[in-house]
Tab-separated table of C-alpha atoms in Angstrom:
chain	number	residue	atom	x	y	z
A	28	MET	CA	0.000	0.000	0.000
A	29	ASP	CA	1.452	3.364	-1.062
A	30	LEU	CA	2.026	5.807	1.761
A	31	THR	CA	2.395	9.578	1.397
A	32	LEU	CA	3.277	11.694	4.406
A	33	HIS	CA	2.419	15.390	4.383
A	34	HIS	CA	4.594	16.972	7.033
A	35	PHE	CA	6.790	19.838	8.140
A	36	PRO	CA	10.335	18.667	8.946
A	37	LEU	CA	10.653	20.708	12.165
A	38	ASP	CA	7.195	19.823	13.528
A	39	PRO	CA	7.456	17.520	16.594
A	40	ALA	CA	4.178	15.742	15.737
A	41	SER	CA	5.397	15.013	12.203
A	42	ARG	CA	8.701	13.749	13.576
A	43	GLN	CA	6.982	11.181	15.808
A	44	VAL	CA	5.308	9.746	12.734
A	45	ARG	CA	8.519	9.694	10.691
A	46	LEU	CA	10.292	7.833	13.506
A	47	ALA	CA	7.477	5.270	13.741
A	48	LEU	CA	7.415	4.754	9.949
A	49	GLY	CA	11.187	4.327	10.020
A	50	GLU	CA	11.158	1.784	12.862
A	51	LYS	CA	8.471	-0.203	11.066
A	52	ARG	CA	10.536	0.003	7.869
A	53	LEU	CA	7.645	1.391	5.873
A	54	PRO	CA	8.807	3.392	2.855
A	55	PHE	CA	6.815	6.542	2.091
A	56	THR	CA	6.704	9.488	-0.262
A	57	GLU	CA	7.006	12.827	1.465
A	58	VAL	CA	5.345	16.134	0.767
A	59	GLN	CA	6.600	19.102	2.771
A	60	VAL	CA	3.872	21.461	3.970
A	61	ARG	CA	4.413	25.136	4.782
A	62	TYR	CA	1.576	24.988	7.294
A	63	TRP	CA	1.968	28.625	8.400
A	64	GLU	CA	0.954	29.728	4.887
A	65	ARG	CA	-2.302	27.758	5.273
A	66	PRO	CA	-2.162	26.102	1.854
A	67	ARG	CA	-5.647	25.573	0.485
A	68	GLU	CA	-4.945	22.111	-0.960
A	69	PHE	CA	-3.715	20.889	2.399
A	70	ALA	CA	-6.791	22.206	4.227
A	71	LYS	CA	-8.853	19.872	2.022
A	72	LEU	CA	-6.908	16.944	3.459
A	73	ASN	CA	-6.994	18.136	7.071
A	74	PRO	CA	-9.475	20.866	8.028
A	75	SER	CA	-7.393	21.760	11.105
A	76	GLY	CA	-4.571	22.757	8.734
A	77	MET	CA	-2.058	20.925	10.935
A	78	THR	CA	0.645	18.458	9.996
A	79	PRO	CA	1.099	15.494	9.848
A	80	VAL	CA	-1.315	13.784	7.462
A	81	LEU	CA	-0.666	10.289	6.108
A	82	VAL	CA	-2.466	9.148	2.961
A	83	ALA	CA	-2.535	5.366	2.559
A	84	GLY	CA	-3.521	3.688	-0.703
A	85	ASP	CA	-5.594	5.297	-3.415
A	86	GLY	CA	-8.907	5.084	-5.253
A	87	ASP	CA	-11.748	3.611	-3.193
A	88	ASP	CA	-9.338	2.269	-0.603
A	89	ARG	CA	-7.738	5.636	0.025
A	90	LEU	CA	-7.403	6.316	3.735
A	91	VAL	CA	-6.612	9.843	4.926
A	92	LEU	CA	-5.174	9.854	8.434
A	93	CYS	CA	-5.062	13.313	10.030
A	94	GLU	CA	-3.009	14.194	13.130
A	95	ALA	CA	-0.285	12.087	14.759
A	96	ARG	CA	-2.770	10.422	17.097
A	97	ALA	CA	-4.754	8.897	14.210
A	98	ILE	CA	-1.648	7.970	12.223
A	99	LEU	CA	0.191	6.310	15.108
A	100	GLY	CA	-2.997	4.494	16.197
A	101	TRP	CA	-3.495	3.132	12.690
A	102	LEU	CA	0.162	2.139	12.309
A	103	GLU	CA	-0.006	0.020	15.487
A	104	GLU	CA	-3.137	-1.700	14.161
A	105	ALA	CA	-2.285	-2.137	10.475
A	106	HIS	CA	1.475	-2.683	10.798
A	107	ALA	CA	1.684	-4.207	14.251
A	108	GLU	CA	5.333	-5.359	14.115
A	109	PRO	CA	7.505	-4.118	15.656
A	110	ALA	CA	5.010	-3.081	18.361
A	111	LEU	CA	5.773	0.465	19.482
A	112	LEU	CA	3.222	0.866	22.250
A	113	GLY	CA	4.217	-2.127	24.374
A	114	ARG	CA	2.475	-5.473	24.652
A	115	GLU	CA	1.177	-5.513	28.210
A	116	ALA	CA	-1.502	-3.218	29.615
A	117	ALA	CA	0.861	-1.536	32.083
A	118	GLU	CA	3.471	-0.779	29.408
A	119	ARG	CA	0.840	0.631	27.085
A	120	ALA	CA	-0.649	2.772	29.854
A	121	GLU	CA	2.764	4.170	30.709
A	122	ALA	CA	3.620	4.891	27.067
A	123	ARG	CA	0.286	6.653	26.528
A	124	ARG	CA	0.691	8.676	29.730
A	125	LEU	CA	4.089	9.896	28.553
A	126	ILE	CA	2.966	10.693	25.005
A	127	GLN	CA	0.300	12.929	26.524
A	128	TRP	CA	2.925	14.396	28.855
A	129	PHE	CA	5.196	15.459	26.010
A	130	ASP	CA	2.522	16.479	23.524
A	131	ARG	CA	0.764	18.644	26.064
A	132	LYS	CA	2.690	19.451	29.222
A	133	PHE	CA	6.126	19.648	27.621
A	134	GLU	CA	4.859	21.672	24.690
A	135	TYR	CA	2.899	23.978	26.983
A	136	GLU	CA	5.693	24.566	29.495
A	137	ALA	CA	8.828	24.362	27.355
A	138	GLY	CA	8.697	23.570	23.634
A	139	GLY	CA	5.904	25.973	22.741
A	140	PHE	CA	7.824	29.009	24.043
A	141	ILE	CA	11.145	28.086	22.466
A	142	LEU	CA	9.799	27.060	19.061
A	143	HIS	CA	7.487	30.038	18.806
A	144	GLU	CA	10.323	32.438	19.521
A	145	LYS	CA	13.057	30.731	17.520
A	146	MET	CA	11.172	29.085	14.658
A	147	GLU	CA	7.629	30.308	14.065
A	148	LYS	CA	8.500	33.979	14.386
A	149	ARG	CA	11.081	33.570	11.625
A	150	LEU	CA	8.783	31.545	9.412
A	151	LEU	CA	6.084	34.185	9.831
A	152	GLY	CA	8.467	37.155	9.611
A	153	LEU	CA	7.491	38.364	13.080
A	154	GLY	CA	10.892	39.665	14.135
A	155	ALA	CA	13.324	38.824	16.911
A	156	PRO	CA	12.679	36.396	19.775
A	157	GLU	CA	11.399	37.854	23.025
A	158	LEU	CA	13.904	37.036	25.720
A	159	ALA	CA	11.409	36.682	28.589
A	160	ASN	CA	9.552	33.969	26.665
A	161	LEU	CA	12.758	32.194	25.737
A	162	ARG	CA	13.851	32.254	29.355
A	163	GLN	CA	10.545	30.790	30.511
A	164	GLY	CA	10.768	28.036	27.897
A	165	ARG	CA	14.331	27.188	28.901
A	166	GLU	CA	13.354	27.067	32.558
A	167	GLY	CA	10.482	24.690	31.690
A	168	LEU	CA	12.825	22.613	29.552
A	169	LYS	CA	15.207	22.164	32.479
A	170	ASN	CA	12.386	20.866	34.676
A	171	HIS	CA	11.401	18.365	32.011
A	172	LEU	CA	14.989	17.201	31.563
A	173	PHE	CA	15.129	16.562	35.329
A	174	TYR	CA	11.948	14.522	35.014
A	175	ILE	CA	13.275	12.477	32.072
A	176	ASP	CA	16.541	11.953	33.953
A	177	GLY	CA	14.582	10.562	36.926
A	178	LEU	CA	12.676	8.126	34.724
A	179	LEU	CA	15.883	6.903	33.095
A	180	GLN	CA	17.518	6.142	36.434
A	181	ALA	CA	15.170	3.188	36.821
A	182	ARG	CA	14.519	2.281	33.195
A	183	GLU	CA	16.329	1.650	29.965
A	184	TRP	CA	13.706	3.445	27.882
A	185	LEU	CA	11.181	6.044	28.969
A	186	ALA	CA	8.170	3.751	29.353
A	187	GLY	CA	10.112	0.729	30.630
A	188	ARG	CA	12.261	-2.041	29.235
A	189	ARG	CA	11.383	-1.493	25.606
A	190	LEU	CA	11.713	1.329	23.120
A	191	SER	CA	8.259	2.822	22.552
A	192	LEU	CA	6.308	5.716	21.110
A	193	ALA	CA	6.977	7.512	24.411
A	194	ASP	CA	10.671	7.714	23.475
A	195	PHE	CA	9.746	8.976	20.021
A	196	ALA	CA	7.414	11.602	21.482
A	197	ALA	CA	10.116	12.899	23.832
A	198	ALA	CA	12.855	12.708	21.202
A	199	ALA	CA	10.705	14.414	18.575
A	200	HIS	CA	10.064	17.400	20.836
A	201	LEU	CA	13.646	17.577	22.102
A	202	SER	CA	15.211	17.129	18.671
A	203	VAL	CA	13.559	20.245	17.244
A	204	ILE	CA	14.745	22.269	20.236
A	205	ASP	CA	18.175	20.720	19.710
A	206	TYR	CA	18.110	21.919	16.082
A	207	PHE	CA	18.094	25.426	17.560
A	208	GLY	CA	20.853	24.518	20.018
A	209	ASP	CA	18.795	25.016	23.182
A	210	VAL	CA	19.153	21.671	24.975
A	211	PRO	CA	21.691	21.857	27.858
A	212	TRP	CA	22.962	18.311	27.287
A	213	ALA	CA	26.075	18.702	29.451
A	214	ASP	CA	23.929	19.152	32.574
A	215	PHE	CA	21.968	15.947	31.950
A	216	PRO	CA	24.388	13.146	31.038
A	217	GLY	CA	21.782	10.395	31.590
A	218	VAL	CA	19.367	12.036	29.165
A	219	LYS	CA	22.211	12.614	26.725
A	220	THR	CA	23.109	8.899	26.687
A	221	TRP	CA	19.470	7.972	26.019
A	222	TYR	CA	19.233	10.553	23.214
A	223	MET	CA	22.513	9.297	21.737
A	224	LYS	CA	21.054	5.788	21.495
A	225	LEU	CA	18.004	7.139	19.706
A	226	LYS	CA	20.050	9.372	17.435
A	227	SER	CA	22.063	6.354	16.256
A	228	ARG	CA	19.032	4.433	15.020
A	229	PRO	CA	18.510	4.350	11.252
A	230	ALA	CA	14.988	5.762	11.697
A	231	PHE	CA	16.537	8.925	13.153
A	232	ARG	CA	18.891	9.566	10.217
A	233	PRO	CA	16.393	11.482	8.016
A	234	LEU	CA	15.630	13.874	10.901
A	235	LEU	CA	19.315	14.678	11.280
A	236	ASN	CA	19.477	15.556	7.587
A	237	ASP	CA	16.642	18.099	7.841
A	238	ARG	CA	17.591	21.655	6.931
A	239	TRP	CA	15.145	24.482	6.454
A	240	PRO	CA	16.072	27.578	4.409
A	241	GLY	CA	16.788	30.507	6.724
A	242	LEU	CA	16.924	28.307	9.822
A	243	ASN	CA	20.401	27.029	10.562
A	244	PRO	CA	20.865	24.060	12.880
A	245	ALA	CA	23.255	24.102	15.825
A	246	ARG	CA	26.689	22.786	14.844
A	247	HIS	CA	26.320	19.565	16.871
A	248	TYR	CA	22.777	18.877	15.613
A	249	ASP	CA	23.594	15.927	13.333
A	250	ASP	CA	26.666	14.791	15.245
A	251	LEU	CA	26.161	11.323	16.744
A	252	ASP	CA	28.991	11.994	19.154
A	253	PHE	CA	27.871	15.393	20.412
B	15	MET	CA	-12.036	-5.896	38.586
B	16	ASP	CA	-12.593	-2.918	40.889
B	17	LEU	CA	-12.359	0.456	39.207
B	18	THR	CA	-11.733	3.774	40.955
B	19	LEU	CA	-11.887	7.004	39.002
B	20	HIS	CA	-10.095	10.063	40.344
B	21	HIS	CA	-11.640	13.031	38.578
B	22	PHE	CA	-12.955	16.559	38.738
B	23	PRO	CA	-16.633	16.746	37.734
B	24	LEU	CA	-16.225	19.829	35.523
B	25	ASP	CA	-13.070	18.657	33.756
B	26	PRO	CA	-13.758	17.806	30.078
B	27	ALA	CA	-11.118	15.048	30.047
B	28	SER	CA	-12.666	13.408	33.122
B	29	ARG	CA	-16.107	13.647	31.547
B	30	GLN	CA	-15.009	11.743	28.441
B	31	VAL	CA	-13.926	8.886	30.664
B	32	ARG	CA	-17.146	8.916	32.705
B	33	LEU	CA	-19.197	8.759	29.496
B	34	ALA	CA	-17.141	5.836	28.176
B	35	LEU	CA	-17.410	3.950	31.495
B	36	GLY	CA	-21.165	4.585	31.465
B	37	GLU	CA	-21.657	3.353	27.890
B	38	LYS	CA	-19.669	0.223	28.665
B	39	ARG	CA	-21.765	-0.243	31.834
B	40	LEU	CA	-18.715	-0.495	34.039
B	41	PRO	CA	-19.464	0.473	37.635
B	42	PHE	CA	-16.765	2.472	39.410
B	43	THR	CA	-15.997	4.204	42.681
B	44	GLU	CA	-15.336	7.893	42.317
B	45	VAL	CA	-12.903	10.149	44.111
B	46	GLN	CA	-13.229	13.859	43.433
B	47	VAL	CA	-9.939	15.699	43.047
B	48	ARG	CA	-9.461	19.419	43.700
B	49	TYR	CA	-6.636	19.474	41.160
B	50	TRP	CA	-6.001	23.212	41.487
B	51	GLU	CA	-4.901	22.639	45.114
B	52	ARG	CA	-2.262	20.174	43.847
B	53	PRO	CA	-2.997	17.469	46.417
B	54	ARG	CA	0.155	15.572	47.308
B	55	GLU	CA	-1.512	12.136	47.415
B	56	PHE	CA	-2.846	12.626	43.915
B	57	ALA	CA	0.561	13.677	42.538
B	58	LYS	CA	1.825	10.244	43.611
B	59	LEU	CA	-0.745	8.667	41.294
B	60	ASN	CA	-0.165	11.048	38.384
B	61	PRO	CA	2.994	13.184	38.396
B	62	SER	CA	1.388	15.663	35.977
B	63	GLY	CA	-1.204	16.402	38.681
B	64	MET	CA	-3.986	16.260	36.101
B	65	THR	CA	-7.302	14.424	36.189
B	66	PRO	CA	-8.518	11.835	35.254
B	67	VAL	CA	-6.758	8.800	36.707
B	68	LEU	CA	-8.359	5.354	36.706
B	69	VAL	CA	-7.081	2.703	39.098
B	70	ALA	CA	-8.028	-0.838	38.057
B	71	GLY	CA	-7.676	-3.799	40.420
B	72	ASP	CA	-5.403	-3.919	43.418
B	73	GLY	CA	-2.341	-5.660	44.848
B	74	ASP	CA	0.128	-6.932	42.281
B	75	ASP	CA	-2.425	-6.541	39.483
B	76	ARG	CA	-3.059	-2.889	40.239
B	77	LEU	CA	-3.023	-0.828	37.077
B	78	VAL	CA	-2.797	2.962	37.327
B	79	LEU	CA	-4.021	4.649	34.155
B	80	CYS	CA	-3.139	8.353	33.959
B	81	GLU	CA	-4.734	10.823	31.519
B	82	ALA	CA	-7.821	10.259	29.366
B	83	ARG	CA	-5.749	8.995	26.464
B	84	ALA	CA	-4.384	6.052	28.474
B	85	ILE	CA	-7.720	5.300	30.129
B	86	LEU	CA	-9.766	5.360	26.928
B	87	GLY	CA	-7.136	3.324	25.080
B	88	TRP	CA	-7.180	0.676	27.807
B	89	LEU	CA	-10.988	0.599	27.967
B	90	GLU	CA	-11.203	-0.158	24.241
B	91	GLU	CA	-8.710	-2.992	24.655
B	92	ALA	CA	-9.829	-4.517	27.969
B	93	HIS	CA	-13.589	-3.917	27.653
B	94	ALA	CA	-14.008	-3.947	23.897
B	95	GLU	CA	-17.825	-4.057	23.772
B	96	PRO	CA	-19.533	-1.810	22.913
B	97	ALA	CA	-16.714	-0.551	20.663
B	98	LEU	CA	-16.456	3.231	20.998
B	99	LEU	CA	-13.745	3.947	18.456
B	100	GLY	CA	-15.379	2.327	15.408
B	101	ARG	CA	-14.548	-1.007	13.821
B	102	GLU	CA	-13.127	-0.060	10.430
B	103	ALA	CA	-9.879	1.801	9.852
B	104	ALA	CA	-11.596	4.832	8.311
B	105	GLU	CA	-14.047	5.208	11.197
B	106	ARG	CA	-11.264	4.915	13.747
B	107	ALA	CA	-9.127	7.458	11.902
B	108	GLU	CA	-12.002	9.921	11.808
B	109	ALA	CA	-12.828	9.427	15.490
B	110	ARG	CA	-9.189	9.932	16.472
B	111	ARG	CA	-8.879	13.023	14.269
B	112	LEU	CA	-11.895	14.563	15.993
B	113	ILE	CA	-10.790	13.661	19.523
B	114	GLN	CA	-7.562	15.521	18.797
B	115	TRP	CA	-9.591	18.382	17.309
B	116	PHE	CA	-11.635	18.859	20.465
B	117	ASP	CA	-8.924	18.150	23.013
B	118	ARG	CA	-6.538	20.561	21.363
B	119	LYS	CA	-8.014	22.945	18.828
B	120	PHE	CA	-11.359	23.441	20.575
B	121	GLU	CA	-9.756	23.828	23.966
B	122	TYR	CA	-7.141	26.216	22.609
B	123	GLU	CA	-9.547	28.406	20.638
B	124	ALA	CA	-12.729	28.253	22.703
B	125	GLY	CA	-13.017	26.133	25.847
B	126	GLY	CA	-9.748	27.201	27.439
B	127	PHE	CA	-10.723	30.885	27.450
B	128	ILE	CA	-14.244	30.353	28.734
B	129	LEU	CA	-13.393	27.817	31.434
B	130	HIS	CA	-10.403	29.776	32.660
B	131	GLU	CA	-12.457	32.922	33.046
B	132	LYS	CA	-15.650	31.380	34.410
B	133	MET	CA	-14.412	28.358	36.349
B	134	GLU	CA	-10.706	28.292	37.158
B	135	LYS	CA	-10.573	31.920	38.279
B	136	ARG	CA	-13.307	31.216	40.814
B	137	LEU	CA	-11.734	27.970	41.996
B	138	LEU	CA	-8.429	29.777	42.426
B	139	GLY	CA	-9.944	32.954	43.851
B	140	LEU	CA	-8.508	35.069	41.039
B	141	GLY	CA	-11.394	37.497	40.726
B	142	ALA	CA	-13.796	38.448	37.961
B	143	PRO	CA	-13.662	37.175	34.371
B	144	GLU	CA	-11.879	39.325	31.825
B	145	LEU	CA	-14.384	40.248	29.173
B	146	ALA	CA	-11.920	40.341	26.261
B	147	ASN	CA	-10.948	36.723	26.932
B	148	LEU	CA	-14.557	35.638	27.294
B	149	ARG	CA	-15.399	37.325	24.017
B	150	GLN	CA	-12.524	35.580	22.243
B	151	GLY	CA	-13.614	32.222	23.660
B	152	ARG	CA	-17.221	32.757	22.585
B	153	GLU	CA	-16.105	33.746	19.095
B	154	GLY	CA	-14.021	30.580	18.892
B	155	LEU	CA	-16.933	28.534	20.223
B	156	LYS	CA	-19.196	29.844	17.455
B	157	ASN	CA	-16.683	28.767	14.794
B	158	HIS	CA	-16.539	25.301	16.291
B	159	LEU	CA	-20.332	25.028	16.460
B	160	PHE	CA	-20.433	25.885	12.740
B	161	TYR	CA	-17.915	23.140	12.118
B	162	ILE	CA	-19.887	20.571	14.152
B	163	ASP	CA	-23.060	21.635	12.380
B	164	GLY	CA	-21.399	20.996	9.006
B	165	LEU	CA	-20.308	17.515	10.045
B	166	LEU	CA	-23.802	16.652	11.272
B	167	GLN	CA	-25.412	17.638	7.983
B	168	ALA	CA	-23.893	14.546	6.397
B	169	ARG	CA	-23.693	12.227	9.387
B	170	GLU	CA	-25.763	10.935	12.249
B	171	TRP	CA	-22.881	11.074	14.711
B	172	LEU	CA	-19.711	13.136	14.533
B	173	ALA	CA	-17.393	10.448	13.174
B	174	GLY	CA	-19.985	8.735	10.967
B	175	ARG	CA	-22.856	6.311	11.330
B	176	ARG	CA	-22.041	5.230	14.859
B	177	LEU	CA	-21.761	6.907	18.228
B	178	SER	CA	-18.077	7.121	19.131
B	179	LEU	CA	-15.511	8.652	21.448
B	180	ALA	CA	-15.519	11.658	19.090
B	181	ASP	CA	-19.078	12.444	20.227
B	182	PHE	CA	-18.028	12.063	23.851
B	183	ALA	CA	-15.026	14.330	23.349
B	184	ALA	CA	-17.167	17.057	21.786
B	185	ALA	CA	-19.992	16.631	24.299
B	186	ALA	CA	-17.609	16.612	27.252
B	187	HIS	CA	-16.085	19.945	26.226
B	188	LEU	CA	-19.427	21.515	25.295
B	189	SER	CA	-21.230	20.253	28.400
B	190	VAL	CA	-18.898	22.066	30.786
B	191	ILE	CA	-19.353	25.286	28.819
B	192	ASP	CA	-23.092	24.601	28.905
B	193	TYR	CA	-22.912	24.314	32.707
B	194	PHE	CA	-21.902	27.980	32.645
B	195	GLY	CA	-24.661	28.803	30.158
B	196	ASP	CA	-22.384	29.882	27.323
B	197	VAL	CA	-23.506	27.668	24.425
B	198	PRO	CA	-25.760	29.549	21.953
B	199	TRP	CA	-27.948	26.509	21.232
B	200	ALA	CA	-30.726	28.483	19.530
B	201	ASP	CA	-28.372	29.479	16.703
B	202	PHE	CA	-27.365	25.884	16.001
B	203	PRO	CA	-30.476	23.666	15.926
B	204	GLY	CA	-28.657	20.764	14.254
B	205	VAL	CA	-26.028	20.677	16.979
B	206	LYS	CA	-28.739	21.020	19.611
B	207	THR	CA	-30.572	17.945	18.303
B	208	TRP	CA	-27.348	15.941	18.394
B	209	TYR	CA	-26.595	17.129	21.943
B	210	MET	CA	-30.157	16.307	23.018
B	211	LYS	CA	-29.690	12.708	21.860
B	212	LEU	CA	-26.488	12.455	23.870
B	213	LYS	CA	-27.992	14.138	26.902
B	214	SER	CA	-30.778	11.532	26.981
B	215	ARG	CA	-28.421	8.579	27.272
B	216	PRO	CA	-28.145	6.968	30.707
B	217	ALA	CA	-24.361	7.474	30.636
B	218	PHE	CA	-24.941	11.242	30.540
B	219	ARG	CA	-27.199	11.342	33.618
B	220	PRO	CA	-24.398	11.577	36.237
B	221	LEU	CA	-22.898	14.576	34.412
B	222	LEU	CA	-26.211	16.395	34.549
B	223	ASN	CA	-26.333	15.855	38.306
B	224	ASP	CA	-22.927	17.464	38.862
B	225	ARG	CA	-22.952	20.554	41.068
B	226	TRP	CA	-19.870	22.263	42.427
B	227	PRO	CA	-20.057	24.509	45.520
B	228	GLY	CA	-19.869	28.159	44.507
B	229	LEU	CA	-20.414	27.384	40.820
B	230	ASN	CA	-24.048	27.434	39.833
B	231	PRO	CA	-25.171	25.763	36.610
B	232	ALA	CA	-27.319	27.515	34.026
B	233	ARG	CA	-31.010	26.865	34.596
B	234	HIS	CA	-31.408	24.665	31.507
B	235	TYR	CA	-28.239	22.651	32.235
B	236	ASP	CA	-29.900	19.390	33.304
B	237	ASP	CA	-33.073	19.886	31.266
B	238	LEU	CA	-33.410	17.210	28.572
B	239	ASP	CA	-35.827	19.443	26.712
B	240	PHE	CA	-33.782	22.635	26.772
């Protein structure tokens, strides 16, 4: 079944889907969406105007999956192996709790501030970052890195013994912030080791190759040995 | 298996879970959480401090499910009938798209403003609502009611032919706003008819009985014939 992913390379939700597609070794065609320009064609696919959207198949069997939640849910059902949400109820509950944590709490307290100031303002031509917002985002980020560090002291991966969508959710959000050089890795060696393991996986490679015109990545961004 | 739901009656996420438990006819014990006081005992259950949390079983089999996403996911897996996410891939994709729509876009553009001004400020003792925020929330709400109305012109339920978690997500968010009397039902008769059908279901009854000290519901709130 042909898969086409409509995404924005520096969107954390899109990145979660790309990591899952990569881990499941599902090849796909990609279409990059400049979501901030509200392209009319894209709004026909997803009325919210948000990336990612995955189109599977065509003709009468065409399935349009809008938003990471629908795409990742479908991937676990239609392409079950390797399982990325855990096999037992407790693992799945923990992975889902953490996905919600990163998609909501992390974005609200940390990622949202930093990416608005450093990325969206440039994409929209809204001028220089506001330092108070950046500071608040960086403070929030530090708290979240402490939390991740605590989890990793008792676990190999965020949700337990196995790599899961929780790791991809966290890594997707962190990796975009890392593109802009704002993750204080040196202060969190445990988190750095975990991120290094993720960064070395083949599914991560395409993310490290992302470059967006006018937005330069930090020098260490694609370095596996950062 | 014993179920205990930790929730706040006027929290849209908690309400989605109560509706799903009701439709699946699963009895549960309830514990009301004053989340804005950040109770220490509750933070041990869910480090985010957010409702809802469902505790299933006890002893070694005790399963702690944090956040609506984890609870609703588990309910569909462990208590599959009646299915609330649809049976076919397209139905499930549409239900998941809409859950995301209401939990994020609706809350961001409409519910968040209204509930912060009318509910949270009173719970936190932060004084009178700010009219500019209320106005922005009501404007957003109107746009979302137009969108729901459009969906219902081609469908019996929001995600298609069958009642689903998408209806519960929408109804949970709208019902709390309706508690405060802010839904302009008269302008959206199609949406009103849909909400009436939901309101008449036994699973909805407990929500209509909710009262919170110091927060009075609109007069029509529990009226099935509003």
